[in-house]
mmCIF file of C-alpha atoms in Angstrom:
data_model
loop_
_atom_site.group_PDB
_atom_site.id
_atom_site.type_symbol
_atom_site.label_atom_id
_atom_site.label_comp_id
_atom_site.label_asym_id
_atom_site.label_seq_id
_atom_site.Cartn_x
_atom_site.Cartn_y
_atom_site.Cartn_z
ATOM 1 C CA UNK S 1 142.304 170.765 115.104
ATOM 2 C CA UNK S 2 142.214 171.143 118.974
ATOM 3 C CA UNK S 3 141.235 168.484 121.187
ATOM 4 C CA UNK S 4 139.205 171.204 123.047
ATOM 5 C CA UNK S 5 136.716 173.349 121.028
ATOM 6 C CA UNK S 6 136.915 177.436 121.558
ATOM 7 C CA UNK S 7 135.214 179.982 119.778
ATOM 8 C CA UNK S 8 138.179 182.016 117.666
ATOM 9 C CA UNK S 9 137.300 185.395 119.178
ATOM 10 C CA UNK S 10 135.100 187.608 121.730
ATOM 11 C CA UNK S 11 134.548 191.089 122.259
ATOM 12 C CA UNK S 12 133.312 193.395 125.328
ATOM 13 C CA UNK S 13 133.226 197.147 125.916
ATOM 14 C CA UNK S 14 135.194 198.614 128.808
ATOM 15 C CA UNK S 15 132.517 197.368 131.721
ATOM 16 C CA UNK S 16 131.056 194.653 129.732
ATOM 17 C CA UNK S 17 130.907 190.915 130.809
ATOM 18 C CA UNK S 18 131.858 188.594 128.850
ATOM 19 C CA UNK S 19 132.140 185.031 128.990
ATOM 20 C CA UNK S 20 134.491 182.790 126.522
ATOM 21 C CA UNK S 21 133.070 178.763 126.404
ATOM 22 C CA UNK S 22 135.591 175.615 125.907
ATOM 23 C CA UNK S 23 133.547 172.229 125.217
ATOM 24 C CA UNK S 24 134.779 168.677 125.311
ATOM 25 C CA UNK S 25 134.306 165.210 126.192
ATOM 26 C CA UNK S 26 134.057 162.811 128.530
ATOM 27 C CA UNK S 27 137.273 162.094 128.301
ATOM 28 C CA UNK S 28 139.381 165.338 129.613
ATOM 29 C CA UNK S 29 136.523 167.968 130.887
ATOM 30 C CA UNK S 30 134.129 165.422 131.419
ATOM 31 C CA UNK S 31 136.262 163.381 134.000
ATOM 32 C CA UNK S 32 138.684 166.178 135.029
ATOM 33 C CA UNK S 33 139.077 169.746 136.482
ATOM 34 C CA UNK S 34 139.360 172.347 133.879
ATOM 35 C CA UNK S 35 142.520 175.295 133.643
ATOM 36 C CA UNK S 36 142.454 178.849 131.811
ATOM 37 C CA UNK S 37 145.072 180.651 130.892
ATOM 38 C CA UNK S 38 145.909 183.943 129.508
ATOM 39 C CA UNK S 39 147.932 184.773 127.267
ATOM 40 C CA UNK S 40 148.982 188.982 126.468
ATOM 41 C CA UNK S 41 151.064 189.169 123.263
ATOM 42 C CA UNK S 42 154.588 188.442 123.099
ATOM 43 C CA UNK S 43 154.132 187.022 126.672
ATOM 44 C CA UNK S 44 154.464 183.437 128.214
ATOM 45 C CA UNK S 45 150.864 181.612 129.269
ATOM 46 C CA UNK S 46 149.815 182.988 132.672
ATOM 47 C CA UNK S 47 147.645 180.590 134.755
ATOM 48 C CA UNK S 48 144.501 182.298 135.266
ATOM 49 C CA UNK S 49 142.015 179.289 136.819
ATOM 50 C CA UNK S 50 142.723 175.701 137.673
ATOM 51 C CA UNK S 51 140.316 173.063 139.161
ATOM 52 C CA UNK S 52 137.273 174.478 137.560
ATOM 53 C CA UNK S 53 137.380 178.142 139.215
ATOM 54 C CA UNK S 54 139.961 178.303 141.868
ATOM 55 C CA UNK S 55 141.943 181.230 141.504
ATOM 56 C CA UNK S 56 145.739 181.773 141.806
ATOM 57 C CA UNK S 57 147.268 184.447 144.263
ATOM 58 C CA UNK S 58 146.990 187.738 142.245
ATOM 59 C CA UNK S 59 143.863 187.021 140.023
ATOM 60 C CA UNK S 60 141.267 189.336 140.787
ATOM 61 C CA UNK S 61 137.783 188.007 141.462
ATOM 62 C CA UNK S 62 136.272 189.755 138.650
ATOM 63 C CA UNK S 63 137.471 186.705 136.888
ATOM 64 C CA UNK S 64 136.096 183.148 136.969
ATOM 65 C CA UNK S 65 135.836 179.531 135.709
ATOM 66 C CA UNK S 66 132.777 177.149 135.409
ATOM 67 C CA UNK S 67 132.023 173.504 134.716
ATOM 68 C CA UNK S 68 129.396 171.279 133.154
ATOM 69 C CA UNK S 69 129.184 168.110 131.950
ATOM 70 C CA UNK S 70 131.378 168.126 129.194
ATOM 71 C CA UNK S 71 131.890 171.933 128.412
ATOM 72 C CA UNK S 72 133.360 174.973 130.553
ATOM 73 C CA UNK S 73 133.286 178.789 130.610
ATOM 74 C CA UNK S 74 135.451 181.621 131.232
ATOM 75 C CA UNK S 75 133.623 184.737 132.815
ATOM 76 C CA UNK S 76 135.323 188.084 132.858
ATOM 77 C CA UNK S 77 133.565 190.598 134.312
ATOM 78 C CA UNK S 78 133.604 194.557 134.667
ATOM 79 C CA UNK S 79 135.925 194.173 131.511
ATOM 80 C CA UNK S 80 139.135 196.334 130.904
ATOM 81 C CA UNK S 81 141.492 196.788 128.369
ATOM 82 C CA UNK S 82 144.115 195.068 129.893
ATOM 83 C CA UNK S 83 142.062 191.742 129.367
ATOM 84 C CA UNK S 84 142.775 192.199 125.706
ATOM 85 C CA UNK S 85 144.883 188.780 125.335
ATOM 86 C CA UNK S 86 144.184 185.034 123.839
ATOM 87 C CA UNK S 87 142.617 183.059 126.563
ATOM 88 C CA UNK S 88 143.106 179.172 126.245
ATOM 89 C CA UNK S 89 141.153 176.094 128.156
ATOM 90 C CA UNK S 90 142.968 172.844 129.047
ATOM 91 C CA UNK S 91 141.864 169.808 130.658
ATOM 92 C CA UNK S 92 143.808 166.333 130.968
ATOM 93 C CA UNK S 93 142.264 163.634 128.671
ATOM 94 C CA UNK S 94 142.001 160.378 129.869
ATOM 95 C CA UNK S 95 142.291 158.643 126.362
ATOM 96 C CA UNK S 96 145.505 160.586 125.498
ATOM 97 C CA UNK S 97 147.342 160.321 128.692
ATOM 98 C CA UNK S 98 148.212 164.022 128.552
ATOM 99 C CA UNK S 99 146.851 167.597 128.796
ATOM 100 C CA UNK S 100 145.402 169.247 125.555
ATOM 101 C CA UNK S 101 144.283 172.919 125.376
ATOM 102 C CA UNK S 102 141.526 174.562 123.468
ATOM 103 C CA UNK S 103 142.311 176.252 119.910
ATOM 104 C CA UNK S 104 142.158 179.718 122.375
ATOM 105 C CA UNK S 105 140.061 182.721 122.199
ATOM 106 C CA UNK S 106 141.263 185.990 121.162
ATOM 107 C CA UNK S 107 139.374 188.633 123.813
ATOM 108 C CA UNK S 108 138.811 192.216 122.683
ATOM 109 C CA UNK S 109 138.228 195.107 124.407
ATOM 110 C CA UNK N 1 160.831 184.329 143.174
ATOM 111 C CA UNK N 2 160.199 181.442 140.833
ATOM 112 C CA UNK N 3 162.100 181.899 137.380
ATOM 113 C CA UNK N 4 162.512 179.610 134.625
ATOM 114 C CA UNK N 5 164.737 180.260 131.906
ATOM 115 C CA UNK N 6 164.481 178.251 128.417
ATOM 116 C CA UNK N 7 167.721 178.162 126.403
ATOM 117 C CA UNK N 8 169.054 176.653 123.071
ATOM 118 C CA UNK N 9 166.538 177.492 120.486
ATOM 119 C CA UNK N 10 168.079 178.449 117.239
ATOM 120 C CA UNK N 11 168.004 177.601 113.495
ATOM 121 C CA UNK N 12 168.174 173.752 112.506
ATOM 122 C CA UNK N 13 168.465 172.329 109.409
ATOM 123 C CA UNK N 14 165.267 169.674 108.577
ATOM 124 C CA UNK N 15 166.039 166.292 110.283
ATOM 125 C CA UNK N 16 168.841 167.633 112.525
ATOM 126 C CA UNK N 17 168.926 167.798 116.370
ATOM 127 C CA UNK N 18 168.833 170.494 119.236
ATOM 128 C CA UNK N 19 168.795 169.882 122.902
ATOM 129 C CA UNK N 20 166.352 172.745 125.121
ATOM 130 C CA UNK N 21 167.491 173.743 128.567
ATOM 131 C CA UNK N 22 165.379 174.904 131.375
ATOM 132 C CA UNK N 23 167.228 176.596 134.574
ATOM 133 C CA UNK N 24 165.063 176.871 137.059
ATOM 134 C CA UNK N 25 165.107 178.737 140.169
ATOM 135 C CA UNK N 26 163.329 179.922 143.619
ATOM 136 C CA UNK N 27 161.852 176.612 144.528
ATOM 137 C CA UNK N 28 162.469 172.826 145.434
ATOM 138 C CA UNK N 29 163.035 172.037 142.080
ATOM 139 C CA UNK N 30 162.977 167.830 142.864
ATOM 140 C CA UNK N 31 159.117 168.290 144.036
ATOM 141 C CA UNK N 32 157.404 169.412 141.235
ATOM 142 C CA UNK N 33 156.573 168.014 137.640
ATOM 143 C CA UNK N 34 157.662 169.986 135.233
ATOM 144 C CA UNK N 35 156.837 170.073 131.312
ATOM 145 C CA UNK N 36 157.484 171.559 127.696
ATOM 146 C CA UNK N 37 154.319 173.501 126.119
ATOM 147 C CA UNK N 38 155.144 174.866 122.778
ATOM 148 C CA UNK N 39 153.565 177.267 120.442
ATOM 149 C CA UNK N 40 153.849 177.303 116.114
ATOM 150 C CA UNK N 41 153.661 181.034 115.143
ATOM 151 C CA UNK N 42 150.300 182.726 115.471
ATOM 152 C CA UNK N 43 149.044 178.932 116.570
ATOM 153 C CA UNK N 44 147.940 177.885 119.785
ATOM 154 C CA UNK N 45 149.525 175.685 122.790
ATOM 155 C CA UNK N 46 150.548 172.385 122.312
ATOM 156 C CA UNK N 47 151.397 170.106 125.107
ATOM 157 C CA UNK N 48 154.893 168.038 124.363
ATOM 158 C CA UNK N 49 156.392 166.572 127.502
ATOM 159 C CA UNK N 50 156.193 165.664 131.057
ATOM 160 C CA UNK N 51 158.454 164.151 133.479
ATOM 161 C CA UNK N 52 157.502 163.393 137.242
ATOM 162 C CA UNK N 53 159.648 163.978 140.746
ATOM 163 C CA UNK N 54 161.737 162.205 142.267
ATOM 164 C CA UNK N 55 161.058 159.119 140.110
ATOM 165 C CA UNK N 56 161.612 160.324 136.442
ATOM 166 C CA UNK N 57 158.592 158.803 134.841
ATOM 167 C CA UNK N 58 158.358 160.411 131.267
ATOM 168 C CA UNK N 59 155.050 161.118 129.207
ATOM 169 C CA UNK N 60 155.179 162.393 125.310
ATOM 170 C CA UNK N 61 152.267 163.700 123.350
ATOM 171 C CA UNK N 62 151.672 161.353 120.070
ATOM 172 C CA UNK N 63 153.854 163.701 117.660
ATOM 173 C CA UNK N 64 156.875 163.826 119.776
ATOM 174 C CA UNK N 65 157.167 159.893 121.133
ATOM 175 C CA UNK N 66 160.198 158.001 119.271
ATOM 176 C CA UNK N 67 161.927 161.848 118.626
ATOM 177 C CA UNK N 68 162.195 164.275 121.531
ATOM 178 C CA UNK N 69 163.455 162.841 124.860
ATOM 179 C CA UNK N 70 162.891 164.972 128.208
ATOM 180 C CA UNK N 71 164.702 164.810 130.965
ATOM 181 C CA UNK N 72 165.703 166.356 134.778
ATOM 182 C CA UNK N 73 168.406 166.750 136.285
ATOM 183 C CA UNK N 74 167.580 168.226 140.025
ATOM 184 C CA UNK N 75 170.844 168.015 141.453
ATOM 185 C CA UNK N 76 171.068 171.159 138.518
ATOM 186 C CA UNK N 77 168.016 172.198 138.915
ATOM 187 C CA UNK N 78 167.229 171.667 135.348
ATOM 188 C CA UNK N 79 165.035 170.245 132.762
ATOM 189 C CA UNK N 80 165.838 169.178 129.055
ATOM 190 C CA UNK N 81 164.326 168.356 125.799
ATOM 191 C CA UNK N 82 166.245 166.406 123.328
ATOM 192 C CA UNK N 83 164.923 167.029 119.948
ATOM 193 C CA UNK N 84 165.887 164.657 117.006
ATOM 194 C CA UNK N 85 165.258 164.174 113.322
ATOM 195 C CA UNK N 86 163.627 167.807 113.369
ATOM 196 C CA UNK N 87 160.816 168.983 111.321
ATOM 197 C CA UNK N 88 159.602 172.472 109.560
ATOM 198 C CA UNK N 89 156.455 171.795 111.260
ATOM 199 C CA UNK N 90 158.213 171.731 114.834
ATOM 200 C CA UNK N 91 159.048 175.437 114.375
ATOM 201 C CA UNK N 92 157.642 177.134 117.358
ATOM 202 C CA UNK N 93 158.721 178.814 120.598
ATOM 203 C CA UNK N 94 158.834 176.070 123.462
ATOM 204 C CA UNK N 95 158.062 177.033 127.095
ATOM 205 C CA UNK N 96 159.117 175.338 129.720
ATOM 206 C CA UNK N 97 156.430 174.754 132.806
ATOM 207 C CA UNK N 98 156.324 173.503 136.238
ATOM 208 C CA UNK N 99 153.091 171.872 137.334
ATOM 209 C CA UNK N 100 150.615 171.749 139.821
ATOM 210 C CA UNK N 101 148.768 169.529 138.635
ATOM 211 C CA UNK N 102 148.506 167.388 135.388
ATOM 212 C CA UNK N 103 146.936 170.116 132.827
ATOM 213 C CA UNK N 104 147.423 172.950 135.678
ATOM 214 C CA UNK N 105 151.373 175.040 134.905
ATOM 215 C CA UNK N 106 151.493 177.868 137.427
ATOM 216 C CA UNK N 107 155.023 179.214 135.993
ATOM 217 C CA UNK N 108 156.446 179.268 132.717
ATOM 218 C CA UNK N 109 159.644 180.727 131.027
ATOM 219 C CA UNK N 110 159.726 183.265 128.794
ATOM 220 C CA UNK N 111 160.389 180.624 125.665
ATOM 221 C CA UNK N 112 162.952 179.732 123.310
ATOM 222 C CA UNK N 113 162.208 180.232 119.925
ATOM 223 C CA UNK N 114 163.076 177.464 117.901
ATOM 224 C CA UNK N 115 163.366 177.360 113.584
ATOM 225 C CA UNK N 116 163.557 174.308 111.536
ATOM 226 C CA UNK N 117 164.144 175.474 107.967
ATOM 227 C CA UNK N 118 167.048 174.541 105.613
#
């Protein structure tokens, strides 16, 4: 059971928008920023938002991360098929002392 | 370019011990945190380890404290996981990560894949 709450799967046609939600508590989103990752298969994590919805060198701006209160979402838009991946949420939690991730999201396109 | 590259994963017998290596490369090793992530098959990430720069403070998720021990060595540019009394349930590939900030890993390895079954 994951710390952070994900739904197990989303879907989008080539175009689409679609947007992939990670809820908490007060204790990691609540009082901290929020990080996405993705995830292709067979592949390392690759850091896809940090601090809510900043966006690392290389990440298009079709993507992007929101906040509030206690839950976060994932937007993805003009969707392709090279989104097709898991996508995971993480936050640091205050009560654990450490970062936990979301159960992840498994996009298709 | 930033690489890090995990080594010594293999197959472990139930209760025995393996030591993870992390080479890391393209970047002033000694001013980042860095961290192990790993992943049970067809599961999701789970956070293990951390360990700050220059002063080596350590932090362990609640499954790991008392058995895996990280470390740094960044004279070598390298960070380790000592894994003890070993588990079927701790069968997973582990990543290695460098942070940016305490839930934020910009690079990770490629993973070592690591099997506890006797």
């Amino acid at each position: 059971q994951s710390v952070l709450t994900q739904p197990p799967s989303a879907s989008g046609t080539p175009g689409q928008r679609v947007t992939i939600s990670c809820s908490g508590s007060s204790s990691n989103i609540g009082g901290n920023s929020v990080t996405w990752y993705q995830q292709l298969p067979g592949t390392a994590p690759k850091l896809l938002i940090y601090i809510n919805n900043e966006r690392p060198s290389g990440v298009p701006d079709r993507i992007s991360g929101s906040k509030s209160g206690t839950s976060a979402s994932l937007a993805i838009s003009g969707l392709q098929s090279e989104d097709e991946a898991d996508y995971y949420c993480a936050a640091w939690d205050d009560s654990l002392n450490g970062p936990v991730f979301g159960g992840g999201t498994k996009l298709t396109v | 370019e930033v690489q890090l590259v995990e080594s010594g994963g293999g197959l472990i017998k139930p209760g025995g011990s393996l030591r993870l290596s992390c080479a890391a490369s393209g970047f002033t090793f000694s001013s980042y945190n860095m961290n192990w992530v790993r992943q049970a098959p067809g599961k999701g990430l789970e956070w293990v380890s951390s360990i700050t720069s220059p002063v080596a403070y350590t932090y362990y998720g609640d499954s790991f404290k008392g058995r895996f021990t990280i470390s740094r060595d960044n004279a070598k540019n390298s960070l380790y996981l000592q894994m003890n009394s070993l588990r079927a349930e701790d069968t997973a590939v582990y990543y290695c990560a460098r942070s940016i900030s305490p839930a934020s890993f910009d690079y990770w390895g490629q993973g070592t894949l690591v099997t506890v079954s006797s």
